[in-house]
Amino acid sequence: AHKISTEDSETQQQITPPPSPPPLKPAVWEVKEPTEKWWPDTLANDSGIGSDYKHELTIFSEYGHEWMFAAATKRGRMHAHHGTYREDALWGSLGNNFSFTCVCDGAGSSKLSRIGSQYTAKKLSELVQKELVAHERNIVQCSKESLPNNLRSILHYCLDSVQRGLLDLAAQGGIPPKEFRCTVLTTLHYRHPSGGILLCGNVGDGFIAVKCKDQAAIRVGTSDSGAFSGEVACFMPDPEVANYYKKSLEENTPIPDDNLEAYMLCTDG
């Protein structure tokens, strides 16, 4: 125990509370242009990937007699505030009997994920179109029962090829492949004489949904987001990405064209 002296009491009485802190200023979101090049000089680029980059992009296009394609992407506020590029990408391709759509979103922890996204979306769409056109006669002649697996084989081959291309790009530039990590969402709408179908595939988080003509809403597949937000087990171009994609194609039930009204692909942004 300590007995407070008269001097101690007088000292305590002279202590004044600290001044109140000034009021917090509201956050100001800045809009800055990136200072680094979209495509690093250390990487060879003979395909013009990223040459048409824009912070915002909207696309509207009709195909066939009944369908319209609409797409939109925008650089997020945090990217604008820090003067970085958006990391998502979208691409598609059309043929006489099909439409293919690919949406990718870069992993936030990967420095060049914007390139992984754009490379994957563009290259995959171009290769799928090339393979479907090349095998069109065989596909048209296959049975209704064998159609899904034939199309799945083509999609799996194409994604595996694009993954190897992205790994080669990383090796040429001396960059770890993980710096190109991105998620992948795809839809293939194929119109076949025996009846059209929609096939969906995905790697990583994201969202694919379908609206049917009977007004039912279906979520296709599940997001690989782990127990916590952003905890993704596999990205493009990780070693197991082709197997993850193949598994999703097999597990996602094909949706008949005659009950298909709309479908959409969304990143987690």
Short mmCIF file of C-alpha atoms in Angstrom, two decimals:
data_model
loop_
_atom_site.label_atom_id
_atom_site.label_comp_id
_atom_site.label_asym_id
_atom_site.label_seq_id
_atom_site.Cartn_x
_atom_site.Cartn_y
_atom_site.Cartn_z
CA ALA A 1 0.00 0.00 0.00
CA HIS A 2 1.18 3.51 -0.74
CA LYS A 3 0.07 6.55 1.16
CA ILE A 4 -0.53 9.48 -1.17
CA SER A 5 1.15 12.59 0.08
CA THR A 6 -0.25 16.06 -0.25
CA GLU A 7 2.29 16.77 -3.01
CA ASP A 8 1.12 13.67 -4.99
CA SER A 9 -2.51 14.81 -4.77
CA GLU A 10 -1.64 18.26 -6.07
CA THR A 11 0.34 16.74 -8.96
CA GLN A 12 -2.58 14.50 -9.97
CA GLN A 13 -4.97 17.42 -9.92
CA GLN A 14 -2.72 19.32 -12.36
CA ILE A 15 -2.81 16.54 -15.04
CA THR A 16 -5.06 17.48 -17.96
CA PRO A 17 -6.56 15.04 -20.48
CA PRO A 18 -4.95 14.93 -23.96
CA PRO A 19 -6.60 16.99 -26.70
CA SER A 20 -9.24 15.33 -28.82
CA PRO A 21 -7.91 14.00 -32.15
CA PRO A 22 -8.96 15.93 -35.26
CA PRO A 23 -11.95 14.49 -37.16
CA LEU A 24 -11.09 11.87 -39.77
CA LYS A 25 -11.13 13.07 -43.33
CA PRO A 26 -13.30 11.10 -45.76
CA ALA A 27 -11.39 8.64 -47.95
CA VAL A 28 -10.53 9.99 -51.38
CA TRP A 29 -10.34 7.44 -54.20
CA GLU A 30 -7.84 8.58 -56.78
CA VAL A 31 -7.76 7.58 -60.43
CA LYS A 32 -4.22 7.01 -61.69
CA GLU A 33 -2.82 5.71 -64.93
CA PRO A 34 -0.38 2.79 -64.73
CA THR A 35 3.27 3.72 -65.05
CA GLU A 36 4.55 0.31 -66.14
CA LYS A 37 3.89 -1.20 -69.54
CA TRP A 38 0.97 -3.60 -69.87
CA TRP A 39 3.25 -6.13 -71.58
CA PRO A 40 6.83 -6.24 -70.18
CA ASP A 41 9.70 -5.84 -72.62
CA THR A 42 11.23 -9.08 -71.33
CA LEU A 43 8.41 -11.11 -72.90
CA ALA A 44 8.19 -11.87 -76.59
CA ASN A 45 4.76 -11.01 -78.01
CA ASP A 46 3.99 -11.89 -81.60
CA SER A 47 0.21 -12.12 -81.17
CA GLY A 48 -0.61 -8.57 -80.06
CA ILE A 49 -2.07 -9.70 -76.74
CA GLY A 50 -3.03 -6.68 -74.68
CA SER A 51 -2.58 -4.19 -77.52
CA ASP A 52 -6.29 -3.34 -77.34
CA TYR A 53 -6.43 -3.07 -73.53
CA LYS A 54 -8.96 -0.62 -72.05
CA HIS A 55 -9.85 0.15 -68.44
CA GLU A 56 -13.52 -0.34 -69.36
CA LEU A 57 -14.97 -2.55 -72.06
CA THR A 58 -18.51 -3.34 -73.16
CA ILE A 59 -19.56 -5.60 -76.03
CA PHE A 60 -22.96 -6.24 -77.60
CA SER A 61 -23.31 -8.61 -80.52
CA GLU A 62 -26.05 -10.73 -82.07
CA TYR A 63 -25.41 -14.26 -83.28
CA GLY A 64 -27.76 -16.72 -84.85
CA HIS A 65 -31.43 -15.75 -85.04
CA GLU A 66 -32.25 -15.87 -81.33
CA TRP A 67 -29.16 -14.98 -79.31
CA MET A 68 -27.34 -11.86 -78.18
CA PHE A 69 -23.92 -11.70 -76.55
CA ALA A 70 -23.33 -8.98 -73.97
CA ALA A 71 -20.16 -8.47 -71.93
CA ALA A 72 -18.73 -5.84 -69.63
CA THR A 73 -15.59 -5.34 -67.57
CA LYS A 74 -14.23 -2.39 -65.61
CA ARG A 75 -11.06 -1.64 -63.68
CA GLY A 76 -11.86 -1.73 -59.97
CA ARG A 77 -11.50 1.24 -57.60
CA MET A 78 -8.49 -0.24 -55.83
CA HIS A 79 -6.66 -0.79 -59.12
CA ALA A 80 -7.47 2.77 -60.22
CA HIS A 81 -6.38 4.14 -56.83
CA HIS A 82 -3.00 2.41 -57.04
CA GLY A 83 -2.54 2.99 -60.76
CA THR A 84 -2.61 -0.65 -61.85
CA TYR A 85 -4.36 -2.50 -64.66
CA ARG A 86 -7.53 -4.53 -64.38
CA GLU A 87 -6.80 -8.24 -64.13
CA ASP A 88 -9.87 -9.85 -65.70
CA ALA A 89 -10.35 -10.68 -69.37
CA LEU A 90 -13.06 -11.98 -71.67
CA TRP A 91 -13.05 -13.45 -75.14
CA GLY A 92 -15.29 -15.51 -77.38
CA SER A 93 -15.57 -17.20 -80.75
CA LEU A 94 -18.39 -18.11 -83.13
CA GLY A 95 -18.95 -20.81 -85.73
CA ASN A 96 -21.78 -22.13 -87.82
CA ASN A 97 -22.92 -24.46 -85.05
CA PHE A 98 -21.44 -23.04 -81.86
CA SER A 99 -20.56 -20.12 -79.64
CA PHE A 100 -17.74 -20.29 -77.11
CA THR A 101 -17.14 -17.84 -74.26
CA CYS A 102 -14.22 -17.58 -71.86
CA VAL A 103 -13.89 -15.30 -68.82
CA CYS A 104 -10.71 -15.15 -66.71
CA ASP A 105 -9.74 -13.27 -63.57
CA GLY A 106 -6.17 -12.77 -62.39
CA ALA A 107 -4.97 -13.82 -58.96
CA GLY A 108 -4.30 -10.72 -56.87
CA SER A 109 -1.00 -12.08 -55.57
CA SER A 110 0.42 -12.66 -59.08
CA LYS A 111 2.25 -9.70 -60.62
CA LEU A 112 1.42 -10.54 -64.26
CA SER A 113 -2.00 -12.11 -63.78
CA ARG A 114 -3.45 -9.61 -66.28
CA ILE A 115 -1.33 -11.27 -68.96
CA GLY A 116 -2.32 -14.76 -67.82
CA SER A 117 -5.98 -13.78 -68.03
CA GLN A 118 -5.81 -12.15 -71.46
CA TYR A 119 -3.54 -14.84 -72.91
CA THR A 120 -5.78 -17.66 -71.65
CA ALA A 121 -9.07 -16.10 -72.73
CA LYS A 122 -7.83 -15.15 -76.21
CA LYS A 123 -5.77 -18.24 -77.00
CA LEU A 124 -8.35 -20.67 -75.65
CA SER A 125 -11.17 -19.07 -77.66
CA GLU A 126 -9.11 -19.11 -80.85
CA LEU A 127 -8.00 -22.71 -80.41
CA VAL A 128 -11.48 -23.99 -79.54
CA GLN A 129 -12.84 -22.35 -82.67
CA LYS A 130 -10.07 -23.87 -84.78
CA GLU A 131 -10.62 -27.39 -83.39
CA LEU A 132 -14.42 -27.30 -83.62
CA VAL A 133 -14.27 -26.17 -87.24
CA ALA A 134 -11.66 -28.80 -88.09
CA HIS A 135 -13.76 -31.60 -86.55
CA GLU A 136 -17.17 -30.25 -87.55
CA ARG A 137 -18.02 -33.15 -89.88
CA ASN A 138 -17.27 -35.80 -87.24
CA ILE A 139 -19.13 -33.89 -84.55
CA VAL A 140 -22.25 -33.49 -86.68
CA GLN A 141 -22.26 -37.22 -87.41
CA CYS A 142 -21.87 -38.35 -83.79
CA SER A 143 -24.86 -39.55 -81.78
CA LYS A 144 -26.70 -37.52 -79.18
CA GLU A 145 -25.28 -39.77 -76.45
CA SER A 146 -21.65 -39.38 -77.57
CA LEU A 147 -21.84 -35.62 -78.28
CA PRO A 148 -20.95 -34.35 -74.75
CA ASN A 149 -17.83 -36.49 -74.41
CA ASN A 150 -16.61 -35.60 -77.91
CA LEU A 151 -16.93 -31.91 -77.13
CA ARG A 152 -15.36 -32.34 -73.69
CA SER A 153 -12.32 -34.00 -75.26
CA ILE A 154 -11.80 -31.03 -77.56
CA LEU A 155 -12.17 -28.49 -74.74
CA HIS A 156 -9.78 -30.43 -72.50
CA TYR A 157 -7.20 -30.68 -75.29
CA CYS A 158 -7.45 -26.95 -75.98
CA LEU A 159 -7.02 -25.89 -72.36
CA ASP A 160 -4.06 -28.25 -71.94
CA SER A 161 -2.45 -26.73 -75.05
CA VAL A 162 -2.99 -23.16 -73.82
CA GLN A 163 -1.51 -24.05 -70.44
CA ARG A 164 1.64 -25.39 -72.09
CA GLY A 165 1.84 -22.24 -74.21
CA LEU A 166 1.66 -20.04 -71.13
CA LEU A 167 4.36 -22.12 -69.44
CA ASP A 168 6.58 -21.65 -72.51
CA LEU A 169 5.99 -17.90 -72.38
CA ALA A 170 7.01 -17.84 -68.71
CA ALA A 171 10.14 -19.87 -69.42
CA GLN A 172 11.20 -17.63 -72.29
CA GLY A 173 10.92 -14.56 -70.08
CA GLY A 174 12.55 -16.20 -67.06
CA ILE A 175 9.39 -15.56 -65.02
CA PRO A 176 7.89 -18.01 -62.47
CA PRO A 177 4.63 -19.45 -63.91
CA LYS A 178 2.76 -18.52 -60.72
CA GLU A 179 3.05 -14.85 -61.71
CA PHE A 180 0.54 -15.52 -64.53
CA ARG A 181 -2.10 -17.20 -62.37
CA CYS A 182 -5.74 -16.69 -63.28
CA THR A 183 -9.12 -18.39 -62.98
CA VAL A 184 -11.01 -19.77 -65.99
CA LEU A 185 -14.75 -19.95 -66.79
CA THR A 186 -16.00 -21.33 -70.11
CA THR A 187 -19.27 -22.11 -71.87
CA LEU A 188 -19.70 -23.95 -75.14
CA HIS A 189 -23.16 -23.67 -76.72
CA TYR A 190 -23.28 -26.26 -79.50
CA ARG A 191 -26.25 -26.63 -81.83
CA HIS A 192 -26.36 -30.23 -83.06
CA PRO A 193 -28.84 -32.04 -85.37
CA SER A 194 -29.79 -34.33 -82.47
CA GLY A 195 -30.35 -31.35 -80.15
CA GLY A 196 -28.12 -28.56 -78.91
CA ILE A 197 -26.40 -28.48 -75.51
CA LEU A 198 -24.53 -26.10 -73.23
CA LEU A 199 -21.29 -27.36 -71.65
CA CYS A 200 -19.72 -25.44 -68.77
CA GLY A 201 -16.23 -25.68 -67.30
CA ASN A 202 -14.40 -23.79 -64.57
CA VAL A 203 -11.11 -23.57 -62.71
CA GLY A 204 -10.94 -21.50 -59.53
CA ASP A 205 -13.61 -19.22 -58.14
CA GLY A 206 -16.23 -17.57 -60.26
CA PHE A 207 -19.88 -18.09 -61.10
CA ILE A 208 -21.78 -19.67 -64.00
CA ALA A 209 -25.57 -19.45 -63.97
CA VAL A 210 -28.31 -20.50 -66.38
CA LYS A 211 -31.87 -19.31 -66.81
CA CYS A 212 -34.16 -21.92 -68.34
CA LYS A 213 -37.25 -21.35 -70.44
CA ASP A 214 -39.36 -22.81 -67.64
CA GLN A 215 -38.01 -19.89 -65.50
CA ALA A 216 -35.81 -22.14 -63.38
CA ALA A 217 -32.45 -20.63 -62.36
CA ILE A 218 -29.51 -23.01 -62.13
CA ARG A 219 -26.04 -22.50 -60.76
CA VAL A 220 -23.64 -24.67 -62.73
CA GLY A 221 -20.77 -26.20 -60.80
CA THR A 222 -19.16 -24.90 -57.62
CA SER A 223 -16.50 -22.29 -56.98
CA ASP A 224 -13.11 -23.54 -55.85
CA SER A 225 -12.76 -20.90 -53.13
CA GLY A 226 -11.81 -23.05 -50.13
CA ALA A 227 -12.81 -22.32 -46.56
CA PHE A 228 -11.92 -18.63 -46.86
CA SER A 229 -12.58 -16.04 -49.55
CA GLY A 230 -9.92 -16.10 -52.26
CA GLU A 231 -8.48 -19.44 -51.11
CA VAL A 232 -8.27 -21.11 -54.53
CA ALA A 233 -6.63 -24.52 -54.83
CA CYS A 234 -5.75 -24.39 -58.52
CA PHE A 235 -5.21 -21.67 -61.14
CA MET A 236 -4.11 -21.54 -64.74
CA PRO A 237 -1.23 -22.44 -65.41
CA ASP A 238 -0.69 -24.66 -62.33
CA PRO A 239 0.38 -28.28 -63.08
CA GLU A 240 -3.06 -29.77 -62.30
CA VAL A 241 -5.14 -27.18 -64.14
CA ALA A 242 -6.07 -29.44 -67.08
CA ASN A 243 -7.28 -32.16 -64.70
CA TYR A 244 -9.33 -29.66 -62.69
CA TYR A 245 -10.91 -28.37 -65.88
CA LYS A 246 -11.64 -31.87 -67.19
CA LYS A 247 -13.28 -32.82 -63.89
CA SER A 248 -15.53 -29.76 -63.96
CA LEU A 249 -16.62 -30.52 -67.54
CA GLU A 250 -17.55 -34.05 -66.49
CA GLU A 251 -19.35 -33.05 -63.30
CA ASN A 252 -21.32 -30.15 -64.81
CA THR A 253 -24.39 -31.72 -66.40
CA PRO A 254 -24.98 -30.59 -70.03
CA ILE A 255 -28.05 -28.36 -70.36
CA PRO A 256 -30.36 -29.05 -73.33
CA ASP A 257 -30.64 -26.22 -75.81
CA ASP A 258 -34.44 -26.49 -76.00
CA ASN A 259 -34.71 -25.36 -72.35
CA LEU A 260 -32.02 -22.69 -72.52
CA GLU A 261 -32.97 -19.02 -72.34
CA ALA A 262 -29.85 -17.30 -71.00
CA TYR A 263 -26.54 -18.00 -69.32
CA MET A 264 -23.88 -15.84 -67.71
CA LEU A 265 -20.29 -16.04 -66.51
CA CYS A 266 -19.11 -13.78 -63.67
CA THR A 267 -15.78 -13.33 -61.92
CA ASP A 268 -15.72 -12.80 -58.16
CA GLY A 269 -15.11 -9.09 -58.80
#
